[in-house]
PDB file of C-alpha atoms and ligand atoms in Angstrom:
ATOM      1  CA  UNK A  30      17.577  -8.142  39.995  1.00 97.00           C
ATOM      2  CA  UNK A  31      19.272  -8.619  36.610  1.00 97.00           C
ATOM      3  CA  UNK A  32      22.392  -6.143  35.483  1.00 96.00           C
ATOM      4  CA  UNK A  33      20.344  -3.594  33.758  1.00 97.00           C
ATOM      5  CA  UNK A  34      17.937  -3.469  36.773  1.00 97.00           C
ATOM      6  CA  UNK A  35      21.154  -3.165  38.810  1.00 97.00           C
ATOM      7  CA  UNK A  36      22.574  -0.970  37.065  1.00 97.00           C
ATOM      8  CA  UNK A  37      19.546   1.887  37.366  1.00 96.00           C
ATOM      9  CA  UNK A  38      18.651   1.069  40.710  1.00 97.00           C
ATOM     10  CA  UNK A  39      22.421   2.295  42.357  1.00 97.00           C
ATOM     11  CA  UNK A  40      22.395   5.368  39.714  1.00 96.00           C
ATOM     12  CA  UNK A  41      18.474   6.162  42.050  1.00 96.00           C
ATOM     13  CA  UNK A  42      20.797   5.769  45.101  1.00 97.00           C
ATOM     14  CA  UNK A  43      22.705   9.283  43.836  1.00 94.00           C
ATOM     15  CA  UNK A  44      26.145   6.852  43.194  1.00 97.00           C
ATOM     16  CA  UNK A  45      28.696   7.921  40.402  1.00 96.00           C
ATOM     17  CA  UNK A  46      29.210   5.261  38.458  1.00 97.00           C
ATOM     18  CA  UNK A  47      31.089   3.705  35.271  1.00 97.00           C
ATOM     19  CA  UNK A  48      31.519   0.719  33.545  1.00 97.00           C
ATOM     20  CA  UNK A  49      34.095  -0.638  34.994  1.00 97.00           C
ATOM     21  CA  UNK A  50      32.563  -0.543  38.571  1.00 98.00           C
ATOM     22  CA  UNK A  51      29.995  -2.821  36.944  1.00 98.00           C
ATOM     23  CA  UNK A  52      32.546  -5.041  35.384  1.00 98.00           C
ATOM     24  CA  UNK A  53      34.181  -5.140  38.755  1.00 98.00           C
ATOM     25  CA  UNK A  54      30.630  -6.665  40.168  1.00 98.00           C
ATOM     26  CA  UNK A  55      30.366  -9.535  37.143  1.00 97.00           C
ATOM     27  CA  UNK A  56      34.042 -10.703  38.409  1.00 98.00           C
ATOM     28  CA  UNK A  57      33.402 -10.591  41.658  1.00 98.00           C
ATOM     29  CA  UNK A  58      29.858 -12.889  41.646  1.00 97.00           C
ATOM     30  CA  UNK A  59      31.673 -15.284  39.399  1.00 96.00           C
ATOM     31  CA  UNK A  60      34.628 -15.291  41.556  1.00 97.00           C
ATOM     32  CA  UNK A  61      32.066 -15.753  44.862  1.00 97.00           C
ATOM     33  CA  UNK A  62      30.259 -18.897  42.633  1.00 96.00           C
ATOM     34  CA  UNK A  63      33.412 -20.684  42.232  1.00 95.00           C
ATOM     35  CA  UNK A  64      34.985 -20.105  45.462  1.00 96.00           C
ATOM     36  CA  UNK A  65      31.768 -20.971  46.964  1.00 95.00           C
ATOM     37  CA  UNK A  66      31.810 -24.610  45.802  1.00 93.00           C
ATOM     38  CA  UNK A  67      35.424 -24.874  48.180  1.00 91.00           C
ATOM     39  CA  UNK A  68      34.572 -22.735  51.472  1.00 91.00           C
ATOM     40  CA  UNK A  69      30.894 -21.742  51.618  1.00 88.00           C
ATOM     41  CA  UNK A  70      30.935 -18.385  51.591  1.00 94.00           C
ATOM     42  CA  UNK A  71      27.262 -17.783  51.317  1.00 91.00           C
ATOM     43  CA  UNK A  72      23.848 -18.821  50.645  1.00 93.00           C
ATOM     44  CA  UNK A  73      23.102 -16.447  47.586  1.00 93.00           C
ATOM     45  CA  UNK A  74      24.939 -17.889  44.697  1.00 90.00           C
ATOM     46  CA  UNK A  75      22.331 -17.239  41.812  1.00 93.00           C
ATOM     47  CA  UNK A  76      23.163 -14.182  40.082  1.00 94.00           C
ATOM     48  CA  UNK A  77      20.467 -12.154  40.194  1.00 96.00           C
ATOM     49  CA  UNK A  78      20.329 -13.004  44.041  1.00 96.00           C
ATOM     50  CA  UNK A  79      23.360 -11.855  44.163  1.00 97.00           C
ATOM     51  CA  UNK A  80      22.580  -8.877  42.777  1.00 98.00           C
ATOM     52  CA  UNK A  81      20.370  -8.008  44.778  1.00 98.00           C
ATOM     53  CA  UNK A  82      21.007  -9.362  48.254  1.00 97.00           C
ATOM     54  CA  UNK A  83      25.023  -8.660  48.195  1.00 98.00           C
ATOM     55  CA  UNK A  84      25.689  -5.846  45.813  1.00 98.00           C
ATOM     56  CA  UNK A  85      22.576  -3.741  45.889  1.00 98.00           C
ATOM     57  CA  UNK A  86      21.888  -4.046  49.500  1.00 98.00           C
ATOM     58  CA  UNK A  87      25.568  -3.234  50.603  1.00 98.00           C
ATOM     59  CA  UNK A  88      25.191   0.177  48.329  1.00 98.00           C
ATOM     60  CA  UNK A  89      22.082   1.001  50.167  1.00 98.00           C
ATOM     61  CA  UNK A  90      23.849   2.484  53.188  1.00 98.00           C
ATOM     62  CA  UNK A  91      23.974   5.507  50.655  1.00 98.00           C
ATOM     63  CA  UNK A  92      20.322   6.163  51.358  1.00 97.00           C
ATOM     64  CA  UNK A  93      21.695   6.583  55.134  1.00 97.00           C
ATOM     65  CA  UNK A  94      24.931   8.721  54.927  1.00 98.00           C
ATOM     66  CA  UNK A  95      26.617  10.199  51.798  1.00 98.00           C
ATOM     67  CA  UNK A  96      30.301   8.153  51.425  1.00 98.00           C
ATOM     68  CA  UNK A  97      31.554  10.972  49.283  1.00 98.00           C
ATOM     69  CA  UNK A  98      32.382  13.259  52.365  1.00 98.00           C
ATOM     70  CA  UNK A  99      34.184  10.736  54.271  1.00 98.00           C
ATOM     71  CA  UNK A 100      37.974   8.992  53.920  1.00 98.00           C
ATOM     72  CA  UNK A 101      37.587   5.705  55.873  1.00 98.00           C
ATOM     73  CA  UNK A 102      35.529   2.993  56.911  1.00 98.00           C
ATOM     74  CA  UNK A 103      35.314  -0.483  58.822  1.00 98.00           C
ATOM     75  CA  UNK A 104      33.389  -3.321  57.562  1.00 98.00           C
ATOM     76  CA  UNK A 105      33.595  -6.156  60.510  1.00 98.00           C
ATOM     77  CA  UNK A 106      32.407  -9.160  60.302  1.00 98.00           C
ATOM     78  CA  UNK A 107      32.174  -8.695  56.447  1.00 98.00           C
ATOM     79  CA  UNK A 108      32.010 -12.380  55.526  1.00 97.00           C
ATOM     80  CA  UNK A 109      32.210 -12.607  51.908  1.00 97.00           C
ATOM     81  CA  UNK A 110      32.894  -8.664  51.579  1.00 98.00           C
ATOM     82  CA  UNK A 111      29.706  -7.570  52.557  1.00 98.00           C
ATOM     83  CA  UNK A 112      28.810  -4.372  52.469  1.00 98.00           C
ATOM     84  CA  UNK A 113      32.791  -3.280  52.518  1.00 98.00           C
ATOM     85  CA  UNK A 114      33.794  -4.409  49.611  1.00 98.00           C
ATOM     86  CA  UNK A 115      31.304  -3.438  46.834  1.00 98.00           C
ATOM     87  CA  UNK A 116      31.743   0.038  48.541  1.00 98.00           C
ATOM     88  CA  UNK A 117      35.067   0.161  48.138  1.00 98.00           C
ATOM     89  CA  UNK A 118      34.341  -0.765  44.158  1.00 98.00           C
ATOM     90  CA  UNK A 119      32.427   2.046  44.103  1.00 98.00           C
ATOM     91  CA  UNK A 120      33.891   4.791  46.749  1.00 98.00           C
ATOM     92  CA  UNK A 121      37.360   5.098  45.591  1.00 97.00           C
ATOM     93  CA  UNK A 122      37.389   8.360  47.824  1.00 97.00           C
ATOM     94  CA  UNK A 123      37.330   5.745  50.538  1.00 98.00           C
ATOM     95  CA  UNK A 124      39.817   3.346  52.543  1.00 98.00           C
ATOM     96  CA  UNK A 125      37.992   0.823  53.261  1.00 98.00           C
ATOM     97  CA  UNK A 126      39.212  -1.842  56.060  1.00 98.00           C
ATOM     98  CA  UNK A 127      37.558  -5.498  56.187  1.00 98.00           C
ATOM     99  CA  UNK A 128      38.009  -7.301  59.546  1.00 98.00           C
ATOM    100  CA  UNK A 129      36.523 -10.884  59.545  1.00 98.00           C
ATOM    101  CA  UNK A 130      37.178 -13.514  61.850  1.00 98.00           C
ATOM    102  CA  UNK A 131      37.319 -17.048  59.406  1.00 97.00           C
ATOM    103  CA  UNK A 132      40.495 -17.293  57.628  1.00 97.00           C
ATOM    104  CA  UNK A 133      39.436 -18.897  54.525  1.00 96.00           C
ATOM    105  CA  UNK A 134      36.338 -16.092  54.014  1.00 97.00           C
ATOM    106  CA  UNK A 135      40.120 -13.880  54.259  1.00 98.00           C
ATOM    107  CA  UNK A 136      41.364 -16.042  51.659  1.00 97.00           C
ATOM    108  CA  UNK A 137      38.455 -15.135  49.429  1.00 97.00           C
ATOM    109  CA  UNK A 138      38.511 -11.477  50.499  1.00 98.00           C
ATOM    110  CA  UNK A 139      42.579 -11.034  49.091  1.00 98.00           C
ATOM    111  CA  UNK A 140      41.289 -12.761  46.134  1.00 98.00           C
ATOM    112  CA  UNK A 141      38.967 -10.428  45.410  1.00 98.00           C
ATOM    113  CA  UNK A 142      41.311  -7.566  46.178  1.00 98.00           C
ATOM    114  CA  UNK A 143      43.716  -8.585  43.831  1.00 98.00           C
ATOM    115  CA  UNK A 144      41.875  -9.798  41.054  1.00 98.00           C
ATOM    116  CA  UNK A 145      39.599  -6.209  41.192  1.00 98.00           C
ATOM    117  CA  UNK A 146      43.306  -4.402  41.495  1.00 98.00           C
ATOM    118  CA  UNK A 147      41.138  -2.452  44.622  1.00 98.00           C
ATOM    119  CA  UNK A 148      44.003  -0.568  46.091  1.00 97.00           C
ATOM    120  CA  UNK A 149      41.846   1.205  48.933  1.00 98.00           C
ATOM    121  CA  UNK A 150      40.987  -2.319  50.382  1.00 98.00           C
ATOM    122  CA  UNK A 151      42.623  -3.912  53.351  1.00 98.00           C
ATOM    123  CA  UNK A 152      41.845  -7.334  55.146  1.00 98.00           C
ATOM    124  CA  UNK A 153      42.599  -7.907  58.487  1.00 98.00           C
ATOM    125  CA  UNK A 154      42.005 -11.213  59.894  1.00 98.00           C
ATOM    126  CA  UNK A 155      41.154 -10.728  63.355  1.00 98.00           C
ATOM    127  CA  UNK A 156      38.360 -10.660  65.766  1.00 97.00           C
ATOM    128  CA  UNK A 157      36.278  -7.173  65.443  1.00 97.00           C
ATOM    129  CA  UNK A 158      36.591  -6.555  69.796  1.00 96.00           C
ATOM    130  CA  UNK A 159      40.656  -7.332  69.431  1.00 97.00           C
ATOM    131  CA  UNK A 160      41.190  -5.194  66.711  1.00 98.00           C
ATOM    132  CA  UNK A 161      38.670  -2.316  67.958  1.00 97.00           C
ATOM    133  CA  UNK A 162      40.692  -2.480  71.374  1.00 96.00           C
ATOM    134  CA  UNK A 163      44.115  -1.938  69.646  1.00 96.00           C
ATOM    135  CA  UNK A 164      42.880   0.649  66.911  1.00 98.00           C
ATOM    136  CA  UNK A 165      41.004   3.273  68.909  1.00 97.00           C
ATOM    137  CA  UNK A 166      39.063   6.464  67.106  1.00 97.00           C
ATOM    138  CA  UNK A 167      40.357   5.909  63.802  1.00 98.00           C
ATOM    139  CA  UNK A 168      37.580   5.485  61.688  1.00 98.00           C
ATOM    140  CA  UNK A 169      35.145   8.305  60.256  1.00 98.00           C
ATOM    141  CA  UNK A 170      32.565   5.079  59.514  1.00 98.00           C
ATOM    142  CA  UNK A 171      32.038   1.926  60.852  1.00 98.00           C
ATOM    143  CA  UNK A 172      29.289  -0.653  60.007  1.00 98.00           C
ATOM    144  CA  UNK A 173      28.231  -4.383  59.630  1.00 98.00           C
ATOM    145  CA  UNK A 174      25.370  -6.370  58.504  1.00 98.00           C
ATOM    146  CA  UNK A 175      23.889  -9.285  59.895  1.00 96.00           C
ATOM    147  CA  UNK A 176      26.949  -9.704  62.503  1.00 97.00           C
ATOM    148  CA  UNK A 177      25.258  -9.846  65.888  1.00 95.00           C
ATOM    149  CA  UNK A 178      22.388  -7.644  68.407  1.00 95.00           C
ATOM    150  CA  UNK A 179      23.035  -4.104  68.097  1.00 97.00           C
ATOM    151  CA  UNK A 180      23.877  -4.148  71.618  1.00 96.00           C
ATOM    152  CA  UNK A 181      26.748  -6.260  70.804  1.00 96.00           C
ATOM    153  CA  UNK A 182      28.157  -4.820  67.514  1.00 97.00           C
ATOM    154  CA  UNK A 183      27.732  -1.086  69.618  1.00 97.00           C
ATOM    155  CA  UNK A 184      30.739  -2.314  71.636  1.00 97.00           C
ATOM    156  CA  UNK A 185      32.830  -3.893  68.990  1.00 97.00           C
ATOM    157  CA  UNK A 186      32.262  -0.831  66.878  1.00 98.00           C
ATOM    158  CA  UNK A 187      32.238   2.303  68.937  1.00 98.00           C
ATOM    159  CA  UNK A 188      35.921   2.129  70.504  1.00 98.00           C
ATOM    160  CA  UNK A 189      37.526   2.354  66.669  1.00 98.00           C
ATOM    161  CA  UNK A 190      35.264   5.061  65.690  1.00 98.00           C
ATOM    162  CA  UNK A 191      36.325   8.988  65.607  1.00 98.00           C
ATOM    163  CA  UNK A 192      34.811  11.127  67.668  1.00 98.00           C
ATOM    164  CA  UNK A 193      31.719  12.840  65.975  1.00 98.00           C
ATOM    165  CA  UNK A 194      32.235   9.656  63.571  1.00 98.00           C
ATOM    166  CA  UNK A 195      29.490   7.325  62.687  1.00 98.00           C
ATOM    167  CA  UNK A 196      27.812   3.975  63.563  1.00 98.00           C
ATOM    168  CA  UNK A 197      25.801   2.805  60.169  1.00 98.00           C
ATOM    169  CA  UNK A 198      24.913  -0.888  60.774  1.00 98.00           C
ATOM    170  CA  UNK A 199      22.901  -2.317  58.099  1.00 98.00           C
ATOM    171  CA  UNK A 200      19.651  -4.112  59.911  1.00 97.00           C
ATOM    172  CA  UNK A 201      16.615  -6.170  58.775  1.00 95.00           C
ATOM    173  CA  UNK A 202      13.962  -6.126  61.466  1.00 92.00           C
ATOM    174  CA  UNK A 203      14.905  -4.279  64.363  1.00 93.00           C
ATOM    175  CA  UNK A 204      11.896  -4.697  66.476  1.00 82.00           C
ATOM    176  CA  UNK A 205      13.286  -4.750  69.930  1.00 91.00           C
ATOM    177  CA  UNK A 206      16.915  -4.248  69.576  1.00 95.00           C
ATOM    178  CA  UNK A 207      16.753  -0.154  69.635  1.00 95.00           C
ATOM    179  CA  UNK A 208      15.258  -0.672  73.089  1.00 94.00           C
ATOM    180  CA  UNK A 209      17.146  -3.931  74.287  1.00 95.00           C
ATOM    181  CA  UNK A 210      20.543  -1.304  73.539  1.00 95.00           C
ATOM    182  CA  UNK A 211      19.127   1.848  74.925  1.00 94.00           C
ATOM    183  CA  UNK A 212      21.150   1.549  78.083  1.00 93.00           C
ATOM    184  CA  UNK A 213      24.586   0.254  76.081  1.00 95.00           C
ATOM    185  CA  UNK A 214      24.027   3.764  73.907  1.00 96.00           C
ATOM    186  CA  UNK A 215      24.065   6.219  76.906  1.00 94.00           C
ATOM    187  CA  UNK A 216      26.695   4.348  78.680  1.00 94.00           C
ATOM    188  CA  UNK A 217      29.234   4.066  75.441  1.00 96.00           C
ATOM    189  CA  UNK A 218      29.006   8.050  74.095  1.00 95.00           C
ATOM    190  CA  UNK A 219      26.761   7.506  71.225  1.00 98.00           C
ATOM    191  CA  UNK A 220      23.266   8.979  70.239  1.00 97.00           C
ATOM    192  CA  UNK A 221      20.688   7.962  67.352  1.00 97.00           C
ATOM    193  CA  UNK A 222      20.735  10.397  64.639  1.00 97.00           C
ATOM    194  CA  UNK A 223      18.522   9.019  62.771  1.00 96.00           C
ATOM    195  CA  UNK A 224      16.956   5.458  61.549  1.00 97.00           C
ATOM    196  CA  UNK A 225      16.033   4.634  57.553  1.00 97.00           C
ATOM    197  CA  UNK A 226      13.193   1.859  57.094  1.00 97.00           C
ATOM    198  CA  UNK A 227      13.028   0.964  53.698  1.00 96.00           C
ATOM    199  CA  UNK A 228      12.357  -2.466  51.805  1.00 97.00           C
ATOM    200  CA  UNK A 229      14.652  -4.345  49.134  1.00 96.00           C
ATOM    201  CA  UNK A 230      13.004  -4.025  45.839  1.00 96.00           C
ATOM    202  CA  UNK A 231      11.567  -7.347  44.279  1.00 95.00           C
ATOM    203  CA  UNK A 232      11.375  -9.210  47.582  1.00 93.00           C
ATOM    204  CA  UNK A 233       9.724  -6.557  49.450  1.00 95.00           C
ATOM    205  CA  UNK A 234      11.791  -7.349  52.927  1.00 96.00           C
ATOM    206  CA  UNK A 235      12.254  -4.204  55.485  1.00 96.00           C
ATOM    207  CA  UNK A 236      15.748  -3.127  56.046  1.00 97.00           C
ATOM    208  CA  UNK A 237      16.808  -0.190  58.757  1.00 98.00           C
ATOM    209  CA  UNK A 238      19.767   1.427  58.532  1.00 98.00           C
ATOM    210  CA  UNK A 239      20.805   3.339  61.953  1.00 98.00           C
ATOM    211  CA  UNK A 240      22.810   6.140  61.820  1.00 98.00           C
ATOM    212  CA  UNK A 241      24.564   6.454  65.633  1.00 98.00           C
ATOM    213  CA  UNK A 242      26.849   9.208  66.157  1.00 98.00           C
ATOM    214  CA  UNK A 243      29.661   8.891  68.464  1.00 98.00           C
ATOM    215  CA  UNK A 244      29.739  11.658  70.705  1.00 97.00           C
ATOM    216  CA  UNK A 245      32.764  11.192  73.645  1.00 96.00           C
ATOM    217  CA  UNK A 246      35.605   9.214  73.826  1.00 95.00           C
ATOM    218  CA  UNK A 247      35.139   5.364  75.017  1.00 96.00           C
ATOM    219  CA  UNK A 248      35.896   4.340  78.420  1.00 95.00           C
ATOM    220  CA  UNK A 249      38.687   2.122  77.559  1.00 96.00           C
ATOM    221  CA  UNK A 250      36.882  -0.521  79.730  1.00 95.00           C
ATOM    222  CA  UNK A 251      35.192  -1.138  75.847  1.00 96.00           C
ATOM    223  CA  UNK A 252      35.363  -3.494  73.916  1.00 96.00           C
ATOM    224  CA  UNK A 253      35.186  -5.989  76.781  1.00 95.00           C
ATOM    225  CA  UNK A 254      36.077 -10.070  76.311  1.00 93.00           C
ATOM    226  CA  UNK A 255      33.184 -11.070  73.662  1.00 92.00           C
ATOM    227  CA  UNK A 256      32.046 -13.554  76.237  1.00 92.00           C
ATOM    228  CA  UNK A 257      31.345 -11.156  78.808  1.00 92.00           C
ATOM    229  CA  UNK A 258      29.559  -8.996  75.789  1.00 92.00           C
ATOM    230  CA  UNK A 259      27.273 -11.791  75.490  1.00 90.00           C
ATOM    231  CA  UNK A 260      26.369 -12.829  78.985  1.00 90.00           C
ATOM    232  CA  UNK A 261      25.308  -8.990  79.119  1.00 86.00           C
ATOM    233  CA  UNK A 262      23.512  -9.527  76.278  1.00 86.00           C
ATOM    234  CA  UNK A 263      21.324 -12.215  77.727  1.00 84.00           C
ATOM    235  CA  UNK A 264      20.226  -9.424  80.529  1.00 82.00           C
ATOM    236  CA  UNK A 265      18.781  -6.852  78.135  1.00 81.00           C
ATOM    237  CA  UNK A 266      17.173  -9.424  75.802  1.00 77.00           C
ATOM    238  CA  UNK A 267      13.496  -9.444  76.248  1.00 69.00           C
TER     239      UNK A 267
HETATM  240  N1  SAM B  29      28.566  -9.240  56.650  1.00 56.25           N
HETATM  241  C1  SAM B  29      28.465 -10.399  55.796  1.00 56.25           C
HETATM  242  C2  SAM B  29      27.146 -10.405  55.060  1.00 56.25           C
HETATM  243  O1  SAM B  29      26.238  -9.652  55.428  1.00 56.25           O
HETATM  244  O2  SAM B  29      27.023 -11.167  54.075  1.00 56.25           O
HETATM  245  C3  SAM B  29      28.676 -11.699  56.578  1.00 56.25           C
HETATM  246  C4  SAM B  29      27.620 -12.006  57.589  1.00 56.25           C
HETATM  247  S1  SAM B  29      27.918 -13.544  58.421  1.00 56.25           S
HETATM  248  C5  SAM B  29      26.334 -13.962  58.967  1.00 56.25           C
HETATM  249  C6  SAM B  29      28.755 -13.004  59.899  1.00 56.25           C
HETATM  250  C7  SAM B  29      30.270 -12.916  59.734  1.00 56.25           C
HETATM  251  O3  SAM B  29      30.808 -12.234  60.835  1.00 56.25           O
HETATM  252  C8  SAM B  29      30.955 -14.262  59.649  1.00 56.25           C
HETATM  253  O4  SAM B  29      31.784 -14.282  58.509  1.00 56.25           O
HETATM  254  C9  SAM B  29      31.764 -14.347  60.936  1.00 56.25           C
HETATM  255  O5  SAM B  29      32.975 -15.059  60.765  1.00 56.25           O
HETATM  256  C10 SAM B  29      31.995 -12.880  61.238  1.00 56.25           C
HETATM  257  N2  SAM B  29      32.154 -12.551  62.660  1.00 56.25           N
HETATM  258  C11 SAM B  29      31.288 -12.834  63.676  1.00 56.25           C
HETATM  259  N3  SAM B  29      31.727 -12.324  64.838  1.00 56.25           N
HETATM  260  C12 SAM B  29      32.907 -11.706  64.563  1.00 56.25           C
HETATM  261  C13 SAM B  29      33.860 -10.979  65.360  1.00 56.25           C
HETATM  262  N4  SAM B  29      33.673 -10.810  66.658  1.00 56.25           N
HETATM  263  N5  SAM B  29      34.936 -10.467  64.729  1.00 56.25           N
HETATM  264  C14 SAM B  29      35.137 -10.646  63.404  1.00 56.25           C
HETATM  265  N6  SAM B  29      34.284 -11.327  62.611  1.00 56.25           N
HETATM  266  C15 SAM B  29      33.184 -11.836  63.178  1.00 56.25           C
END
C-alpha cells in the first residue's frame, strides 16, 4: 500500500485526518527502519508493508468501535506501537497507554513519542497481568494484536477495563479461540457484542475484530500469575 493508497483507504474508515498525521506516519516508518537494524523490532520493514500491515491495520479497529466517543485506551503487548500508537497519531481525543514487556521495544516506543511530540502517549514497561492487577477499571478501551489466545489476553485485559468498557482485540483467524474462551467469558463478566470479519486489502488475509463488553466487576482473583494463565490454557485448547 503506497502513501496515496494509504492515505484514501483510512479517510473510507470515517477517520479525520490532516497532513500532519500523515507526516507523523513517514517519521515514524523511517524511525522503525533504522531502529530496526539495532533491536529487531519487526519483520515488516519495507514501506509499503509497513503501510499496510502496521499503520493501516492498527486504524482498522475503527471499522469495530468509533474512538471519537471514548477518552482512554490500553494497547498491551504493543511491540513496536502496534495498534496504540498510530491511534494515538490519529485520536488526539484519546490517552492512549502502551504497556510492553521488552525494554528496548520501550526504548523505541519513547523515541517515537518524542520525536512525534505525541503528548497523549504513555509507555509503561511492565508485564500486561502486573499492571492490569494494580490499575483496576480504568480504561474505557483495551486491545492488542497478535499478543496471545483470546483466552489469555481476556484475563490480562478485563481487570483494567471500566465497567460497560470494551474488549477490542485485533485477530487474524479465530477459528477455535471464540469457543476454546467461552467458559473464561462467563466466568470474567464479559459478553460478545459483536465480531467484524473483514480482509486486509492487497493481501487478501481475514482479520476479526471482537468487540467484548465488560459487564461486572472482576473477581479480584484476575489477572492470575501468567503461568497459571497458561497451564489453563492448555485445558481449553482443542
Ligand atoms: N502488538 C504488536 C504488533 O502487533 O506488531 C507486537 C506483537 S508481538 C508478536 C507481541 C508483543 O507482546 C511482544 O513485544 C512482547 O514483548 C509483548 N508481550 C507478550 N506478553 C506480554 C505481557 N504479558 N505483558 C506485556 N507485554 C507482553
Amino acid at each position: 500500500m503506497n502513501d496515496k493508497e494509504l492515505k484514501e483507504k483510512v479517510k473510507d474508515l470515517q477517520i479525520i485526518v490532516d497532513e500532519e498525521m500523515f507526516t507523523k506516519l513517514k517519521k515514524y516508518a523511517e524511525l522503525l527502519k533504522i531502529w530496526n537494524e539495532k533491536f529487531n523490532l519487526t519483520r515488516i520493514i519495507e514501506k509499503n508493508d509497513i503501510n499496510l500491515k502496521h499503520f493501516y491495520d492498527s486504524l482498522c479497529i475503527q471499522k469495530a468501535i468509533n474512538l471519537y466517543e471514548y477518552n482512554n485506551l490500553v494497547d498491551f503487548g504493543t511491540g513496536a506501537g502496534f495498534p496504540g500508537m498510530v491511534l494515538a497519531i490519529f485520536f488526539k481525543n484519546l490517552k492512549v497507554d502502551l504497556i510492553e514487556a521488552n525494554t528496548k521495544k520501550c526504548l523505541f516506543l519513547n523515541e517515537i513519542k518524542e520525536n512525534l511530540q505525541l503528548e497523549n502517549v504513555n509507555i509503561i514497561n511492565k508485564r500486561a497481568e502486573d499492571y492490569s492487577k494494580e490499575n483496576r477499571e480504568k480504561y474505557d478501551i483495551a486491545t492488542c494484536r497478535a499478543v496471545s489466545h483470546l483466552s489469555t489476553i481476556i484475563e490480562l485485559s478485563v481487570p483494567m477495563i471500566k465497567i460497560n468498557g470494551f474488549f477490542v482485540p485485533l485477530k487474524g483467524e479465530i477459528k477455535d479461540e471464540i469457543e476454546e474462551s467461552k467458559s473464561k467469558i462467563k466466568e470474567i463478566g464479559i459478553k460478545i457484542e459483536k465480531i467484524i470479519n473483514y480482509k486486509l486489502p492487497i493481501e487478501n488475509s481475514t482479520r476479526n475484530i471482537i468487540i467484548l463488553k465488560k459487564i461486572t466487576k472482576t473477581d479480584h482473583k484476575y489477572p492470575r500469575e501468567y503461568n497459571k494463565i497458561i497451564k489453563d490454557l492448555k485445558n481449553v485448547k482443542k
